[in-house]
Amino acid sequence: MGRTVVELFYDVISPYSWLGFEVLCRYKHIWNIDLRLRPGFLGGIMQKTGNKPPAMLPKRAEYLLKDIKRMAKYYQVPVTITADDFQRILQTSSLAAMRFITAIDMTQPQYLEPLSREFWIRFWSQHEDISQPENILTVAKQAGLSSELSQKALEMISSPKVKDRLKETTDEAVKYGAFGMPAVVAHYNGEPHLFFGSDRLELLGSVIGEKWLGPAPS
């Protein structure tokens, strides 16, 4: 029996994307799945679907603050969040970061997982900027990329090829029905199954015939 293709559409501005990313990266070694990381642009999805950041609703923002803390503990991912972070998110564009990640995916895909992780760590654990070129290069260095590779990828983010690839990935997520991130799409029994958020992974396992072993299986 072939492996089930599971696509993870994500943006490093999204803390829930980080939670889903880490758990799926753990389960790719346990479940019979082919995990495909699909860096997209959350801002583009929001615009195309008419969605709005949940933190713009005061009561929802209040809940998210508690929810992310609980989920970070449950999934054992070092997300740290305060009420101040909601404003920080609204003032930060992840477009350059996601184009940089896309450029690396296109040229040096073996760095895609560690690079994405380092962007989340910088933004959600260290509470540092990820939008400026110097910050992006710092993240790349932490992920193990050479200065030469990092500089080349940074130059690529303004190219039509990279811009188009990121837009195409974002559009593909929307076609599957995504209205936010993370969006997980499992291709099973000849059709795509969309799961939104990082708290549907147990259900994902049930649909594709795999057993959920908890947030940090050993």
PDB file of N, CA and C in Angstrom, residues 5 14 16 54 63 81 83 123 131 161 178-179 194:
ATOM      1  N   VAL A   5      -0.201  10.904   0.891  1.00  0.00           N
ATOM      2  CA  VAL A   5       0.388  12.234   0.767  1.00  0.00           C
ATOM      3  C   VAL A   5      -0.376  13.197   1.670  1.00  0.00           C
ATOM      4  N   SER A  14       2.067  32.379  11.835  1.00  0.00           N
ATOM      5  CA  SER A  14       0.984  31.680  12.526  1.00  0.00           C
ATOM      6  C   SER A  14       1.520  30.738  13.602  1.00  0.00           C
ATOM      7  N   TYR A  16      -0.251  28.651  15.404  1.00  0.00           N
ATOM      8  CA  TYR A  16      -0.920  27.359  15.247  1.00  0.00           C
ATOM      9  C   TYR A  16      -0.251  26.528  14.146  1.00  0.00           C
ATOM     10  N   PRO A  54      -8.077  36.464  13.845  1.00  0.00           N
ATOM     11  CA  PRO A  54      -8.950  36.228  14.997  1.00  0.00           C
ATOM     12  C   PRO A  54      -8.719  37.188  16.147  1.00  0.00           C
ATOM     13  N   TYR A  63      -9.466  34.450  24.316  1.00  0.00           N
ATOM     14  CA  TYR A  63      -9.450  32.991  24.322  1.00  0.00           C
ATOM     15  C   TYR A  63      -8.153  32.454  23.710  1.00  0.00           C
ATOM     16  N   ILE A  81       3.467  33.510  24.211  1.00  0.00           N
ATOM     17  CA  ILE A  81       2.590  34.557  23.695  1.00  0.00           C
ATOM     18  C   ILE A  81       2.048  35.413  24.832  1.00  0.00           C
ATOM     19  N   ALA A  83      -0.441  39.280  25.374  1.00  0.00           N
ATOM     20  CA  ALA A  83      -1.428  40.138  24.701  1.00  0.00           C
ATOM     21  C   ALA A  83      -0.748  41.109  23.742  1.00  0.00           C
ATOM     22  N   PHE A 123      10.520  34.312  15.920  1.00  0.00           N
ATOM     23  CA  PHE A 123       9.351  35.180  16.087  1.00  0.00           C
ATOM     24  C   PHE A 123       8.531  34.837  17.317  1.00  0.00           C
ATOM     25  N   SER A 131      11.075  40.287   9.459  1.00  0.00           N
ATOM     26  CA  SER A 131      10.666  40.930   8.207  1.00  0.00           C
ATOM     27  C   SER A 131      11.802  41.612   7.457  1.00  0.00           C
ATOM     28  N   LYS A 161       9.769  34.436 -10.472  1.00  0.00           N
ATOM     29  CA  LYS A 161       9.693  32.991 -10.291  1.00  0.00           C
ATOM     30  C   LYS A 161       9.295  32.626  -8.858  1.00  0.00           C
ATOM     31  N   ALA A 178      -9.099  26.127   2.033  1.00  0.00           N
ATOM     32  CA  ALA A 178      -8.469  26.791   3.173  1.00  0.00           C
ATOM     33  C   ALA A 178      -8.949  28.234   3.312  1.00  0.00           C
ATOM     34  N   PHE A 179      -9.121  28.662   4.550  1.00  0.00           N
ATOM     35  CA  PHE A 179      -9.490  30.039   4.848  1.00  0.00           C
ATOM     36  C   PHE A 179      -8.546  30.620   5.902  1.00  0.00           C
ATOM     37  N   LEU A 194      -9.498  18.120   3.686  1.00  0.00           N
ATOM     38  CA  LEU A 194      -8.950  19.308   4.327  1.00  0.00           C
ATOM     39  C   LEU A 194      -9.207  19.291   5.826  1.00  0.00           C
TER      40      LEU A 194
END
